[in-house]
PDB file of C-alpha atoms in Angstrom:
ATOM      1  CA  ASN A 106     159.039 -43.883-104.757  1.00 86.00           C
ATOM      2  CA  PHE A 107     156.404 -42.512-102.435  1.00 92.00           C
ATOM      3  CA  MET A 108     153.496 -44.869-101.775  1.00 94.00           C
ATOM      4  CA  LEU A 109     150.253 -44.619 -99.811  1.00 97.00           C
ATOM      5  CA  THR A 110     148.798 -47.638 -98.040  1.00 97.00           C
ATOM      6  CA  GLN A 111     145.166 -47.923 -96.951  1.00 98.00           C
ATOM      7  CA  PRO A 112     143.242 -50.743 -95.261  1.00 98.00           C
ATOM      8  CA  HIS A 113     141.376 -52.808 -97.804  1.00 97.00           C
ATOM      9  CA  SER A 114     138.049 -52.478 -96.021  1.00 97.00           C
ATOM     10  CA  VAL A 115     136.332 -51.124 -92.926  1.00 98.00           C
ATOM     11  CA  SER A 116     132.799 -51.494 -91.659  1.00 97.00           C
ATOM     12  CA  GLU A 117     130.700 -49.721 -89.099  1.00 97.00           C
ATOM     13  CA  SER A 118     127.089 -49.233 -88.116  1.00 97.00           C
ATOM     14  CA  PRO A 119     124.898 -46.266 -89.020  1.00 97.00           C
ATOM     15  CA  GLY A 120     125.283 -43.359 -86.629  1.00 97.00           C
ATOM     16  CA  LYS A 121     128.767 -44.409 -85.544  1.00 98.00           C
ATOM     17  CA  THR A 122     132.149 -42.903 -86.384  1.00 98.00           C
ATOM     18  CA  VAL A 123     134.769 -44.513 -88.606  1.00 98.00           C
ATOM     19  CA  THR A 124     138.355 -43.522 -89.373  1.00 98.00           C
ATOM     20  CA  ILE A 125     140.214 -44.588 -92.513  1.00 98.00           C
ATOM     21  CA  SER A 126     143.998 -44.399 -92.431  1.00 98.00           C
ATOM     22  CA  CYS A 127     146.460 -43.646 -95.209  1.00 98.00           C
ATOM     23  CA  THR A 128     150.097 -44.374 -94.378  1.00 97.00           C
ATOM     24  CA  GLY A 129     152.982 -42.925 -96.336  1.00 96.00           C
ATOM     25  CA  ASP A 130     156.000 -45.009 -97.296  1.00 95.00           C
ATOM     26  CA  GLY A 131     159.142 -43.629 -98.931  1.00 93.00           C
ATOM     27  CA  GLY A 132     158.638 -40.057 -97.791  1.00 92.00           C
ATOM     28  CA  SER A 133     156.972 -37.763 -95.291  1.00 93.00           C
ATOM     29  CA  ILE A 134     153.181 -37.576 -95.419  1.00 94.00           C
ATOM     30  CA  ALA A 135     153.455 -33.979 -94.248  1.00 93.00           C
ATOM     31  CA  ALA A 136     155.650 -32.916 -97.168  1.00 91.00           C
ATOM     32  CA  ASN A 137     152.677 -32.514 -99.527  1.00 91.00           C
ATOM     33  CA  TYR A 138     148.943 -32.069 -99.155  1.00 94.00           C
ATOM     34  CA  VAL A 139     146.664 -35.090 -98.927  1.00 96.00           C
ATOM     35  CA  GLN A 140     143.266 -35.299-100.604  1.00 96.00           C
ATOM     36  CA  TRP A 141     140.462 -37.821-100.055  1.00 97.00           C
ATOM     37  CA  TYR A 142     138.055 -38.953-102.768  1.00 97.00           C
ATOM     38  CA  GLN A 143     134.774 -40.820-102.378  1.00 98.00           C
ATOM     39  CA  GLN A 144     133.641 -43.155-105.145  1.00 97.00           C
ATOM     40  CA  ARG A 145     130.203 -44.687-104.946  1.00 96.00           C
ATOM     41  CA  PRO A 146     129.479 -47.757-107.103  1.00 93.00           C
ATOM     42  CA  ALA A 147     129.309 -47.020-110.835  1.00 92.00           C
ATOM     43  CA  SER A 148     130.053 -43.326-110.251  1.00 95.00           C
ATOM     44  CA  ALA A 149     132.944 -40.974-110.778  1.00 95.00           C
ATOM     45  CA  PRO A 150     134.933 -39.976-107.692  1.00 95.00           C
ATOM     46  CA  ILE A 151     134.257 -36.758-105.798  1.00 94.00           C
ATOM     47  CA  THR A 152     136.549 -34.887-103.427  1.00 94.00           C
ATOM     48  CA  VAL A 153     135.566 -34.939 -99.768  1.00 97.00           C
ATOM     49  CA  ILE A 154     138.793 -33.500 -98.268  1.00 97.00           C
ATOM     50  CA  PHE A 155     141.575 -31.410 -99.846  1.00 95.00           C
ATOM     51  CA  GLU A 156     144.762 -29.863 -98.462  1.00 95.00           C
ATOM     52  CA  ASP A 157     144.757 -32.353 -95.551  1.00 96.00           C
ATOM     53  CA  ILE A 158     141.789 -30.893 -93.668  1.00 97.00           C
ATOM     54  CA  GLN A 159     139.680 -28.696 -95.974  1.00 96.00           C
ATOM     55  CA  ARG A 160     136.174 -29.618 -97.085  1.00 95.00           C
ATOM     56  CA  PRO A 161     134.839 -28.562-100.500  1.00 91.00           C
ATOM     57  CA  SER A 162     131.554 -26.702-100.397  1.00 89.00           C
ATOM     58  CA  GLY A 163     128.674 -29.139-100.267  1.00 93.00           C
ATOM     59  CA  VAL A 164     130.551 -31.831 -98.318  1.00 96.00           C
ATOM     60  CA  PRO A 165     128.976 -32.326 -94.891  1.00 97.00           C
ATOM     61  CA  ALA A 166     130.909 -31.411 -91.755  1.00 97.00           C
ATOM     62  CA  ARG A 167     130.644 -35.091 -90.786  1.00 98.00           C
ATOM     63  CA  PHE A 168     133.721 -35.572 -92.977  1.00 98.00           C
ATOM     64  CA  SER A 169     137.049 -34.454 -91.533  1.00 98.00           C
ATOM     65  CA  GLY A 170     140.706 -34.992 -92.344  1.00 98.00           C
ATOM     66  CA  SER A 171     143.867 -34.999 -90.278  1.00 97.00           C
ATOM     67  CA  ILE A 172     147.602 -35.614 -90.519  1.00 97.00           C
ATOM     68  CA  ASP A 173     149.788 -37.375 -87.933  1.00 96.00           C
ATOM     69  CA  SER A 174     153.479 -36.871 -88.622  1.00 95.00           C
ATOM     70  CA  SER A 175     154.490 -39.269 -85.837  1.00 95.00           C
ATOM     71  CA  SER A 176     152.845 -42.198 -87.649  1.00 96.00           C
ATOM     72  CA  ASN A 177     153.418 -40.696 -91.111  1.00 97.00           C
ATOM     73  CA  SER A 178     149.751 -41.066 -91.869  1.00 97.00           C
ATOM     74  CA  ALA A 179     146.661 -39.168 -92.889  1.00 98.00           C
ATOM     75  CA  SER A 180     143.171 -40.020 -91.733  1.00 98.00           C
ATOM     76  CA  LEU A 181     139.640 -39.499 -92.942  1.00 98.00           C
ATOM     77  CA  THR A 182     137.018 -39.544 -90.208  1.00 98.00           C
ATOM     78  CA  ILE A 183     133.318 -39.820 -90.938  1.00 98.00           C
ATOM     79  CA  SER A 184     130.963 -39.279 -88.033  1.00 98.00           C
ATOM     80  CA  GLY A 185     127.225 -39.963 -87.834  1.00 98.00           C
ATOM     81  CA  LEU A 186     127.555 -42.634 -90.518  1.00 98.00           C
ATOM     82  CA  ARG A 187     124.770 -42.917 -93.060  1.00 97.00           C
ATOM     83  CA  THR A 188     124.088 -45.705 -95.514  1.00 96.00           C
ATOM     84  CA  GLU A 189     124.840 -43.239 -98.329  1.00 96.00           C
ATOM     85  CA  ASP A 190     128.444 -43.040 -97.070  1.00 97.00           C
ATOM     86  CA  GLU A 191     128.996 -46.617 -98.222  1.00 97.00           C
ATOM     87  CA  ALA A 192     131.635 -46.232-100.937  1.00 98.00           C
ATOM     88  CA  ASP A 193     135.303 -46.631-101.786  1.00 98.00           C
ATOM     89  CA  TYR A 194     137.587 -43.952-100.370  1.00 98.00           C
ATOM     90  CA  TYR A 195     140.978 -43.042-101.837  1.00 98.00           C
ATOM     91  CA  CYS A 196     143.708 -40.873-100.377  1.00 98.00           C
ATOM     92  CA  GLN A 197     145.973 -39.001-102.792  1.00 96.00           C
ATOM     93  CA  SER A 198     149.165 -37.011-102.486  1.00 94.00           C
ATOM     94  CA  TYR A 199     152.259 -36.267-104.569  1.00 89.00           C
ATOM     95  CA  ASP A 200     155.868 -37.207-105.007  1.00 86.00           C
ATOM     96  CA  THR A 201     158.435 -35.323-107.057  1.00 80.00           C
ATOM     97  CA  VAL A 202     156.997 -36.166-110.466  1.00 76.00           C
ATOM     98  CA  ASN A 203     153.765 -37.957-109.804  1.00 84.00           C
ATOM     99  CA  TRP A 204     150.372 -37.857-108.202  1.00 90.00           C
ATOM    100  CA  VAL A 205     150.047 -40.885-105.921  1.00 94.00           C
ATOM    101  CA  PHE A 206     146.801 -42.612-104.961  1.00 95.00           C
ATOM    102  CA  GLY A 207     146.314 -45.047-102.119  1.00 97.00           C
ATOM    103  CA  GLY A 208     144.851 -48.413-103.024  1.00 97.00           C
ATOM    104  CA  GLY A 209     141.414 -47.488-101.717  1.00 98.00           C
ATOM    105  CA  THR A 210     139.295 -48.548 -98.746  1.00 98.00           C
ATOM    106  CA  LYS A 211     135.847 -50.043 -99.103  1.00 98.00           C
ATOM    107  CA  LEU A 212     133.558 -48.651 -96.414  1.00 98.00           C
ATOM    108  CA  THR A 213     130.554 -50.783 -95.560  1.00 98.00           C
ATOM    109  CA  VAL A 214     127.808 -49.245 -93.447  1.00 97.00           C
ATOM    110  CA  LEU A 215     125.735 -52.024 -91.962  1.00 90.00           C
TER     111      LEU A 215
ATOM    112  CA  GLU B 182     127.840 -24.838-114.099  1.00 94.00           C
ATOM    113  CA  VAL B 183     131.200 -26.528-114.610  1.00 95.00           C
ATOM    114  CA  GLN B 184     130.931 -29.737-116.615  1.00 97.00           C
ATOM    115  CA  LEU B 185     133.358 -32.215-118.128  1.00 98.00           C
ATOM    116  CA  VAL B 186     131.671 -34.447-120.702  1.00 98.00           C
ATOM    117  CA  GLN B 187     133.606 -37.428-121.969  1.00 98.00           C
ATOM    118  CA  SER B 188     133.197 -39.359-125.194  1.00 98.00           C
ATOM    119  CA  ARG B 189     131.207 -42.587-125.336  1.00 98.00           C
ATOM    120  CA  ALA B 190     132.379 -46.102-124.506  1.00 98.00           C
ATOM    121  CA  GLU B 191     134.656 -47.813-127.021  1.00 98.00           C
ATOM    122  CA  VAL B 192     135.266 -51.434-127.979  1.00 98.00           C
ATOM    123  CA  LYS B 193     138.509 -51.982-129.864  1.00 98.00           C
ATOM    124  CA  LYS B 194     140.817 -54.788-130.957  1.00 98.00           C
ATOM    125  CA  PRO B 195     144.434 -55.140-129.836  1.00 98.00           C
ATOM    126  CA  GLY B 196     146.735 -53.095-132.029  1.00 97.00           C
ATOM    127  CA  GLU B 197     144.104 -50.515-132.963  1.00 98.00           C
ATOM    128  CA  SER B 198     144.443 -46.818-132.218  1.00 98.00           C
ATOM    129  CA  LEU B 199     142.051 -44.745-130.146  1.00 98.00           C
ATOM    130  CA  LYS B 200     141.516 -41.138-129.082  1.00 98.00           C
ATOM    131  CA  ILE B 201     138.991 -40.323-126.348  1.00 98.00           C
ATOM    132  CA  SER B 202     137.885 -36.831-125.433  1.00 98.00           C
ATOM    133  CA  CYS B 203     136.857 -34.650-122.512  1.00 98.00           C
ATOM    134  CA  LYS B 204     134.976 -31.431-123.271  1.00 98.00           C
ATOM    135  CA  GLY B 205     134.874 -28.718-120.652  1.00 98.00           C
ATOM    136  CA  SER B 206     132.187 -26.084-120.237  1.00 97.00           C
ATOM    137  CA  GLY B 207     131.047 -23.529-117.689  1.00 97.00           C
ATOM    138  CA  TYR B 208     134.517 -22.156-116.988  1.00 97.00           C
ATOM    139  CA  ILE B 209     137.574 -20.776-118.774  1.00 97.00           C
ATOM    140  CA  PHE B 210     139.016 -23.999-120.162  1.00 97.00           C
ATOM    141  CA  THR B 211     142.532 -22.618-120.563  1.00 96.00           C
ATOM    142  CA  SER B 212     142.826 -21.662-116.886  1.00 95.00           C
ATOM    143  CA  ASN B 213     142.842 -25.091-115.227  1.00 97.00           C
ATOM    144  CA  TRP B 214     144.904 -28.238-115.612  1.00 96.00           C
ATOM    145  CA  ILE B 215     143.042 -31.349-116.806  1.00 97.00           C
ATOM    146  CA  ALA B 216     144.135 -34.726-115.415  1.00 97.00           C
ATOM    147  CA  TRP B 217     143.503 -38.228-116.728  1.00 98.00           C
ATOM    148  CA  VAL B 218     142.938 -41.084-114.285  1.00 98.00           C
ATOM    149  CA  ARG B 219     142.697 -44.811-115.075  1.00 98.00           C
ATOM    150  CA  GLN B 220     140.608 -47.332-113.186  1.00 98.00           C
ATOM    151  CA  MET B 221     141.046 -50.928-114.266  1.00 98.00           C
ATOM    152  CA  PRO B 222     138.138 -53.320-113.604  1.00 96.00           C
ATOM    153  CA  GLY B 223     137.678 -53.792-109.865  1.00 95.00           C
ATOM    154  CA  LYS B 224     140.831 -51.799-109.087  1.00 96.00           C
ATOM    155  CA  GLY B 225     141.828 -48.422-107.727  1.00 96.00           C
ATOM    156  CA  LEU B 226     142.610 -45.035-109.235  1.00 97.00           C
ATOM    157  CA  GLU B 227     145.856 -44.364-111.112  1.00 96.00           C
ATOM    158  CA  TRP B 228     147.057 -40.932-112.198  1.00 95.00           C
ATOM    159  CA  MET B 229     148.147 -40.995-115.836  1.00 97.00           C
ATOM    160  CA  GLY B 230     149.114 -37.406-116.506  1.00 97.00           C
ATOM    161  CA  ILE B 231     147.957 -33.831-116.715  1.00 96.00           C
ATOM    162  CA  ILE B 232     147.776 -31.042-119.296  1.00 97.00           C
ATOM    163  CA  TYR B 233     147.412 -27.273-119.093  1.00 97.00           C
ATOM    164  CA  PRO B 234     145.241 -26.342-122.070  1.00 97.00           C
ATOM    165  CA  GLY B 235     146.472 -22.749-121.944  1.00 94.00           C
ATOM    166  CA  ASP B 236     149.873 -23.703-123.347  1.00 95.00           C
ATOM    167  CA  SER B 237     149.625 -27.527-123.693  1.00 94.00           C
ATOM    168  CA  ASP B 238     152.262 -28.064-121.000  1.00 96.00           C
ATOM    169  CA  THR B 239     151.941 -31.805-120.214  1.00 96.00           C
ATOM    170  CA  LYS B 240     153.277 -34.009-117.442  1.00 95.00           C
ATOM    171  CA  TYR B 241     153.096 -37.807-117.489  1.00 96.00           C
ATOM    172  CA  SER B 242     153.225 -40.404-114.779  1.00 94.00           C
ATOM    173  CA  PRO B 243     156.382 -42.478-115.304  1.00 92.00           C
ATOM    174  CA  SER B 244     154.076 -45.518-115.506  1.00 93.00           C
ATOM    175  CA  PHE B 245     152.261 -44.115-118.543  1.00 96.00           C
ATOM    176  CA  ARG B 246     154.938 -42.083-120.339  1.00 96.00           C
ATOM    177  CA  GLY B 247     155.360 -43.492-123.828  1.00 96.00           C
ATOM    178  CA  GLN B 248     152.178 -45.589-123.521  1.00 97.00           C
ATOM    179  CA  VAL B 249     149.648 -42.806-124.101  1.00 98.00           C
ATOM    180  CA  SER B 250     149.554 -39.273-125.434  1.00 98.00           C
ATOM    181  CA  ILE B 251     147.690 -36.389-123.800  1.00 98.00           C
ATOM    182  CA  SER B 252     146.724 -33.322-125.820  1.00 98.00           C
ATOM    183  CA  ALA B 253     144.229 -30.475-125.886  1.00 98.00           C
ATOM    184  CA  ASP B 254     142.483 -28.262-128.423  1.00 97.00           C
ATOM    185  CA  ARG B 255     141.671 -25.044-126.642  1.00 95.00           C
ATOM    186  CA  SER B 256     139.629 -23.763-129.582  1.00 96.00           C
ATOM    187  CA  ILE B 257     136.958 -26.353-128.766  1.00 97.00           C
ATOM    188  CA  ASN B 258     137.613 -26.689-125.020  1.00 98.00           C
ATOM    189  CA  THR B 259     138.552 -30.340-125.334  1.00 98.00           C
ATOM    190  CA  ALA B 260     141.289 -32.529-123.892  1.00 98.00           C
ATOM    191  CA  TYR B 261     142.271 -35.883-125.354  1.00 98.00           C
ATOM    192  CA  LEU B 262     143.832 -39.172-124.343  1.00 98.00           C
ATOM    193  CA  GLN B 263     145.255 -41.220-127.191  1.00 98.00           C
ATOM    194  CA  TRP B 264     146.738 -44.654-127.833  1.00 98.00           C
ATOM    195  CA  SER B 265     148.572 -45.658-130.999  1.00 98.00           C
ATOM    196  CA  SER B 266     148.387 -49.421-130.395  1.00 97.00           C
ATOM    197  CA  LEU B 267     145.964 -50.727-127.786  1.00 98.00           C
ATOM    198  CA  LYS B 268     146.582 -53.797-125.634  1.00 97.00           C
ATOM    199  CA  ALA B 269     144.085 -55.925-123.748  1.00 97.00           C
ATOM    200  CA  SER B 270     145.592 -54.519-120.538  1.00 97.00           C
ATOM    201  CA  ASP B 271     144.342 -51.042-121.559  1.00 98.00           C
ATOM    202  CA  THR B 272     140.797 -52.203-120.773  1.00 98.00           C
ATOM    203  CA  ALA B 273     139.628 -49.774-118.100  1.00 98.00           C
ATOM    204  CA  MET B 274     137.460 -46.809-117.230  1.00 98.00           C
ATOM    205  CA  TYR B 275     139.224 -43.523-117.961  1.00 98.00           C
ATOM    206  CA  TYR B 276     138.265 -40.331-116.172  1.00 98.00           C
ATOM    207  CA  CYS B 277     139.237 -36.770-116.899  1.00 98.00           C
ATOM    208  CA  ALA B 278     139.154 -34.305-114.027  1.00 97.00           C
ATOM    209  CA  ARG B 279     139.776 -30.607-113.582  1.00 97.00           C
ATOM    210  CA  GLN B 280     142.451 -29.478-111.158  1.00 94.00           C
ATOM    211  CA  SER B 281     141.217 -26.617-109.017  1.00 92.00           C
ATOM    212  CA  VAL B 282     143.275 -23.567-108.126  1.00 89.00           C
ATOM    213  CA  ALA B 283     143.769 -25.215-104.720  1.00 85.00           C
ATOM    214  CA  GLY B 284     145.327 -28.222-106.477  1.00 85.00           C
ATOM    215  CA  TYR B 285     142.734 -30.939-106.010  1.00 89.00           C
ATOM    216  CA  LEU B 286     140.472 -32.536-108.610  1.00 92.00           C
ATOM    217  CA  ASP B 287     137.241 -30.611-108.173  1.00 92.00           C
ATOM    218  CA  TYR B 288     135.193 -31.697-111.202  1.00 94.00           C
ATOM    219  CA  TRP B 289     135.248 -35.103-112.867  1.00 96.00           C
ATOM    220  CA  GLY B 290     133.947 -36.360-116.170  1.00 97.00           C
ATOM    221  CA  GLN B 291     131.515 -39.269-116.215  1.00 96.00           C
ATOM    222  CA  GLY B 292     134.206 -41.656-117.426  1.00 97.00           C
ATOM    223  CA  THR B 293     134.860 -43.437-120.724  1.00 98.00           C
ATOM    224  CA  LEU B 294     134.943 -47.230-120.662  1.00 98.00           C
ATOM    225  CA  VAL B 295     137.511 -48.656-123.064  1.00 98.00           C
ATOM    226  CA  THR B 296     137.333 -52.373-123.790  1.00 98.00           C
ATOM    227  CA  VAL B 297     140.128 -53.998-125.795  1.00 98.00           C
ATOM    228  CA  SER B 298     139.400 -57.533-126.881  1.00 97.00           C
ATOM    229  CA  SER B 299     140.065 -59.721-129.875  1.00 95.00           C
TER     230      SER B 299
END
């Protein structure tokens, strides 16, 4: 079974840049698209990256996605951090019969 | 404006049945898949399954197949998630979400909190 592993938490200061990783296990991360979802406390998730690198309309250009086949991982990078970016972030991809979510990363902006 | 509006929070006892709903508006309901996602208290997101309201084609996560039933009534633009016998471990927030043409979940419902307790 394909699984996605994320760090439990990351923290960074306002104005800085942070990168959240999502490592595939049991298959190639490049075989299917990766999405990233942001979930603020007590709110439904929203998509911040789809198809590895695409941003939905309305998502700031401070959010970017990438894929690294050599490490079998995807990454979400947020630059110019703002306090409003503090949230849980989930990567998501697919295996043969299933959508797969990573365990989520809590981003603290302090 | 695309909206997915879910039914209100529920408190049930173990063994009871339950059907929660997700009503779409602002788009052609039969043209997009609707997914259901579980979030247990303090935990991450889990994909449960997905339905195409146009023809009711349904796919389940192996983890949820046989545990829940997903359906849709296209005449009232509504998708459903149903349990025949709830367990305490079904306590969670349940989200419906629309799958975009590009394949990602572009609109989410507000969530339905299901609490199962004796």
